[in-house]
CSV table of C-alpha atoms in Angstrom, one decimal:
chain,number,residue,atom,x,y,z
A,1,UNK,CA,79.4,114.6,103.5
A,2,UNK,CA,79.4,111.6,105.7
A,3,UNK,CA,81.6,109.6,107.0
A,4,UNK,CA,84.6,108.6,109.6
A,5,UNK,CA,87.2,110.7,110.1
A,6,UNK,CA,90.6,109.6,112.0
A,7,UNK,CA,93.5,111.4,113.4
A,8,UNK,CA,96.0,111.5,113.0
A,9,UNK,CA,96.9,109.9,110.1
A,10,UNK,CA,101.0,109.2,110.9
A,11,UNK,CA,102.0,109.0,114.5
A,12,UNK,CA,105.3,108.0,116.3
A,13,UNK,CA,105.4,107.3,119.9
A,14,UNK,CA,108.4,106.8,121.8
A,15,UNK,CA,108.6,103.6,123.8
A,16,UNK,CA,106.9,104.0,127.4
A,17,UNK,CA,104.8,106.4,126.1
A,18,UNK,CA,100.6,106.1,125.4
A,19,UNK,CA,98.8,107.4,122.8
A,20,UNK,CA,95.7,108.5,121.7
A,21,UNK,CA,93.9,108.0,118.3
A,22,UNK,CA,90.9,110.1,117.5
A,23,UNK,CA,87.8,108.2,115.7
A,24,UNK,CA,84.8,110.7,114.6
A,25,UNK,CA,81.8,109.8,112.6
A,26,UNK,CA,79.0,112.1,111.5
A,27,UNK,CA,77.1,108.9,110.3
A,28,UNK,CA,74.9,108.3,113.4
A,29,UNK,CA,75.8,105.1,113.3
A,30,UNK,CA,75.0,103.0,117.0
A,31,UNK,CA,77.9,100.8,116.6
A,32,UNK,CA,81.9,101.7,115.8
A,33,UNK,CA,85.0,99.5,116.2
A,34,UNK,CA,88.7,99.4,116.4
A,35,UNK,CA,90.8,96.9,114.3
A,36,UNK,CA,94.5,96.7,113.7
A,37,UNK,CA,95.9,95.5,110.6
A,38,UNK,CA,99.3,94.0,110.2
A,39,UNK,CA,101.0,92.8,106.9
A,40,UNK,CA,100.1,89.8,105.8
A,41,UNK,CA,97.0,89.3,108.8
A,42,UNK,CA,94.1,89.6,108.3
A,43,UNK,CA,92.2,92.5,110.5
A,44,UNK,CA,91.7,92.0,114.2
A,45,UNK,CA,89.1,93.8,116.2
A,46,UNK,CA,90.9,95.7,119.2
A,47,UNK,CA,87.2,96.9,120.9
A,48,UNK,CA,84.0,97.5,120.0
A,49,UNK,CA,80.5,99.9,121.1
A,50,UNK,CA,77.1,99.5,120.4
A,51,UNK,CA,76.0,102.1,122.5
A,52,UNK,CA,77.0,105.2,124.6
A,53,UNK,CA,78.9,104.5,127.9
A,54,UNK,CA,79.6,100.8,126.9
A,55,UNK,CA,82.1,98.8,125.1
A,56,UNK,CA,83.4,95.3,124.4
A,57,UNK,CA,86.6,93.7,124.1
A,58,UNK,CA,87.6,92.2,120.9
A,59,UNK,CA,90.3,89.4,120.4
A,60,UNK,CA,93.4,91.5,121.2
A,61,UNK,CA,92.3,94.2,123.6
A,62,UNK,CA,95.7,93.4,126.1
A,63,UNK,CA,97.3,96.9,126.4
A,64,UNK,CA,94.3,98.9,124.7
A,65,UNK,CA,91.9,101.2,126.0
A,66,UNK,CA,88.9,103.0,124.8
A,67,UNK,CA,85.9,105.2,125.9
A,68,UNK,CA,82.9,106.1,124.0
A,69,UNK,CA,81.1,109.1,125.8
A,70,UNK,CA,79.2,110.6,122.6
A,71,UNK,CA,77.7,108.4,119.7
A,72,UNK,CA,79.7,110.4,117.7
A,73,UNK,CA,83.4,109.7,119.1
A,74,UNK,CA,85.3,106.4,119.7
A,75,UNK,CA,89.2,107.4,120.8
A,76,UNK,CA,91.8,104.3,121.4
A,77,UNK,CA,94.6,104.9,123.6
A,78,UNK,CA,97.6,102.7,123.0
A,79,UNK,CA,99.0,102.3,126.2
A,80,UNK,CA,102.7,101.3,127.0
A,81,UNK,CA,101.3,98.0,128.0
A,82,UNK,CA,101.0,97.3,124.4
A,83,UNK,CA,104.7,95.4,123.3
A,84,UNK,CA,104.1,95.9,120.1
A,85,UNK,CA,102.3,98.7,118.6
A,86,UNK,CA,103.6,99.2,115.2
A,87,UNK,CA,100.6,98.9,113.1
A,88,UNK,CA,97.8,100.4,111.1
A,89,UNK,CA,95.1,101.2,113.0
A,90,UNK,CA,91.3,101.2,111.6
A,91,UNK,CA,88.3,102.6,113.1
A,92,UNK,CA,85.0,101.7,111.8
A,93,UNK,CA,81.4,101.8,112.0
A,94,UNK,CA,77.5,100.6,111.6
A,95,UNK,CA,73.9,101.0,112.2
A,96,UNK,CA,74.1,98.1,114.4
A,97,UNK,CA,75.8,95.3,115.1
A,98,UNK,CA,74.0,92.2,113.5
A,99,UNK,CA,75.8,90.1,111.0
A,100,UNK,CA,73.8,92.0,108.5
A,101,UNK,CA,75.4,95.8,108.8
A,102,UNK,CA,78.3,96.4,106.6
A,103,UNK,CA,81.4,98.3,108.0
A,104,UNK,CA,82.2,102.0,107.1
A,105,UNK,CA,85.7,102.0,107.8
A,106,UNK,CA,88.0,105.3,108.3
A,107,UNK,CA,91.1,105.8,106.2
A,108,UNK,CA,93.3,105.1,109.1
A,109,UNK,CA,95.9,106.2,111.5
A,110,UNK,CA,99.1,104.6,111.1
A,111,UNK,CA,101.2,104.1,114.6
A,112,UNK,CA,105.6,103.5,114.6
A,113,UNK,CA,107.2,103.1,117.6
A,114,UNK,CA,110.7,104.6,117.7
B,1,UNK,CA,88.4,77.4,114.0
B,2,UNK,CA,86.8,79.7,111.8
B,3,UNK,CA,89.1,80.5,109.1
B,4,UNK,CA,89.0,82.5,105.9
B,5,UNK,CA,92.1,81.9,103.0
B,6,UNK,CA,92.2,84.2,100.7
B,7,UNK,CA,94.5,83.4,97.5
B,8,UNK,CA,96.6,84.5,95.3
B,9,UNK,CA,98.5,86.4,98.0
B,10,UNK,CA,99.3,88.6,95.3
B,11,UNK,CA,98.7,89.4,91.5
B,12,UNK,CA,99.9,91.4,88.3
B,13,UNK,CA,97.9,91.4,85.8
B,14,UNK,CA,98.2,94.1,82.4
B,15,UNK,CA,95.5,96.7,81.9
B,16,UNK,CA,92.4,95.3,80.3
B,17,UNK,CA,92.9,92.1,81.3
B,18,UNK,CA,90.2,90.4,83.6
B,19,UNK,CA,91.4,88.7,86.8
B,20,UNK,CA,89.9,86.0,89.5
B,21,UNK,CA,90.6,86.2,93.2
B,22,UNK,CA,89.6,82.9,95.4
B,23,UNK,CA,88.3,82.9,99.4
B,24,UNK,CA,87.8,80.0,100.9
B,25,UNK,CA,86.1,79.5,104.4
B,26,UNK,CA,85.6,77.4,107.4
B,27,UNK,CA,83.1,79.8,109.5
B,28,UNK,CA,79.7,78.5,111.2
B,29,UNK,CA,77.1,79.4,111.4
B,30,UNK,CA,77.6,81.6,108.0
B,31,UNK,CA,75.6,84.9,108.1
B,32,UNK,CA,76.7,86.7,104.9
B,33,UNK,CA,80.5,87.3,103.1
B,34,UNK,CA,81.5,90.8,102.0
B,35,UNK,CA,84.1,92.0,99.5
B,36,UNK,CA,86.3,94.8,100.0
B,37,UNK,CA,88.9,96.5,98.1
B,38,UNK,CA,91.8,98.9,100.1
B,39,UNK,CA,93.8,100.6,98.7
B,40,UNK,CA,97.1,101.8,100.1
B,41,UNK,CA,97.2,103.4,103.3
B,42,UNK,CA,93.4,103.7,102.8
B,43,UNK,CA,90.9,101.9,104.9
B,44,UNK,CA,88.5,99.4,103.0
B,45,UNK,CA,85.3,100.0,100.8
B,46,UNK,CA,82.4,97.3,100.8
B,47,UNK,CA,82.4,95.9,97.0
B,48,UNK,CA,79.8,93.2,97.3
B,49,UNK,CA,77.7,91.9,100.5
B,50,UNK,CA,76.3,88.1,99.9
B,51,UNK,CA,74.1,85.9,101.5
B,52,UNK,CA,73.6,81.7,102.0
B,53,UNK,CA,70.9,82.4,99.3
B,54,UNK,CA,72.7,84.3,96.7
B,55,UNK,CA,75.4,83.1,94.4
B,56,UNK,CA,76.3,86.0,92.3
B,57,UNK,CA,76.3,89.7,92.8
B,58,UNK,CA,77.7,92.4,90.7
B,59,UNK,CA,79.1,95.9,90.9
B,60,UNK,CA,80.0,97.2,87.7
B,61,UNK,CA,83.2,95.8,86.8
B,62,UNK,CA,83.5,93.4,89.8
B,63,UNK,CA,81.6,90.6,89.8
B,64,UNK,CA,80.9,88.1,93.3
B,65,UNK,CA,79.9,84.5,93.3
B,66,UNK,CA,79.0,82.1,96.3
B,67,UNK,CA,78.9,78.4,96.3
B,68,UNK,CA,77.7,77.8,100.1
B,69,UNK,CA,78.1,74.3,99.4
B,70,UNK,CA,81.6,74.5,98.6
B,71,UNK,CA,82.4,77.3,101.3
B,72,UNK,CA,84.1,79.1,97.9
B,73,UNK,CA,83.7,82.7,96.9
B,74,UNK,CA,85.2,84.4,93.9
B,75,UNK,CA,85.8,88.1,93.2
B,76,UNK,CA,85.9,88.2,89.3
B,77,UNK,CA,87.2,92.1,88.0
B,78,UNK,CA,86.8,92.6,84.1
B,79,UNK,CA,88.8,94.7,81.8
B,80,UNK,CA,91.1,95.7,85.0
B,81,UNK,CA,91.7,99.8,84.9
B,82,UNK,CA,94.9,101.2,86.8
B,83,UNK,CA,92.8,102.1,89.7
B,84,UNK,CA,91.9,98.5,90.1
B,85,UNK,CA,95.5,98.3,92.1
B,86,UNK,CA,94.5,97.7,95.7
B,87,UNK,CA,94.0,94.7,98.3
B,88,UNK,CA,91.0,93.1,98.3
B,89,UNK,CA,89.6,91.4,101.4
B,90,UNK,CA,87.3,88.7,101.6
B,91,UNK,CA,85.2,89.1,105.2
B,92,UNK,CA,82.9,86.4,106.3
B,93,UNK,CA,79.9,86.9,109.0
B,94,UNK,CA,79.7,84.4,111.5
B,95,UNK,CA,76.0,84.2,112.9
B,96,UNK,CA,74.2,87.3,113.0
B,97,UNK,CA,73.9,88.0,116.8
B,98,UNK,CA,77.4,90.6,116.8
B,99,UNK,CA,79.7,92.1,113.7
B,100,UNK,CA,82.1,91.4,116.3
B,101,UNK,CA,82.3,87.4,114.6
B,102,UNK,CA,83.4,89.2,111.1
B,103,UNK,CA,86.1,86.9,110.2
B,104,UNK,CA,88.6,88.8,107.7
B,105,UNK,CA,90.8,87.3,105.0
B,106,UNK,CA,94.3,88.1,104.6
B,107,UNK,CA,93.8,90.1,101.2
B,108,UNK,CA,94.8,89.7,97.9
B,109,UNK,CA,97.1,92.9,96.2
B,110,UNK,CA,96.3,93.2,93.5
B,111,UNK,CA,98.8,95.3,90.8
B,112,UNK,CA,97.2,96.3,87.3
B,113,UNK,CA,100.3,97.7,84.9
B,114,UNK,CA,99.6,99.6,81.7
């Protein structure tokens, strides 16, 4: 059964502290993103890959960080650099990256900061 | 600035009754806009995908429409069902050189009561 698969799916993190949320697709998918989505807003891409070993910022990367190592696996670490963290966190995916390919999103890790 | 406006912000509507939702979008060049529908604490499932040459697209009970002219789209859901309760996201493409231009709505949550 395909598809994206996030963890965790409720995390709290102490301020000071950086986390790390797990993204894994079985998809084979070339291309996989990170967006955070706030009431009210609309979703905003964190980072994104379209290929192994490289990545992209998006329009609010400040006090984000990602790798992408394998084609399968795209982890964000929110760092402490991040003021404000609270969110819900989505990770998603394509074949590629054209304006064409539609997103396969995760069901979402959702951060509070205590 | 490319913007998408999604309204209502939110709706109840009773069981079997059919509902509209409105986007409306300032995004150039326009590559395609996509429907999705979230539901809580979920991430969000493609609905519809439309291009500059298509003004209407279906799946099963939801139906899409287009008016490039206008820079309108319309999500129209018939004989709403329970599990019809969710937020529902209007997502324009701009260009198609990188998804990283998708340009989301704020979402419409929607509430179907029996």
């Amino acid at each position: 059964d395909g598809g994206i698969t996030q963890s965790p799916k409720y995390l709290f993190r102490k301020e000071g502290q950086n986390v790390t949320l797990s993204c894994e697709q079985n998809l084979n998918h070339d291309a996989m993103y990170w967006y955070r989505q706030d009431p009210g807003q609309g979703l905003r891409l964190i980072y994104y890959s379209q290929i192994v070993n490289d990545f992209q910022k998006g329009d609010i990367a400040e006090g984000y960080s990602v790798s992408r190592e394998k084609k399968e696996s795209f982890p964000l670490t929110v760092t402490s650099a991040q003021k404000n963290p609270t969110a819900f966190y989505l990770c998603a995916s394509s074949m590629g990256t054209s304006g064409a390919n539609v997103l396969t999103f995760g069901a979402g890790s959702r951060l509070t900061v205590l | 600035k490319n913007q998408v406006e999604q309204s209502p912000q939110s709706l109840i509507i009773l069981e079997g009754k059919n509902c509209t939702l409105q986007c409306n979008y300032t995004v150039s060049p326009f590559s395609n806009l996509r429907w999705y529908k979230q539901d809580t604490g979920r991430g969000p499932v493609s609905l519809t995908i439309m291009t500059f040459s298509e003004n209407t697209k279906s799946n099963g009970r939801y139906t899409a429409t287009l008016d490039a002219d206008t820079k309108q789209s319309s999500l129209h859901i018939t004989a709403s069902q329970l599990s019809d309760s969710a937020s529902y996201i209007c997502v324009v493409s701009a260009g198609s050189s990188n998804t990283g231009k998708l340009i989301f709505g704020q979402g419409t949550t929607l509430q179907v009561k029996p």
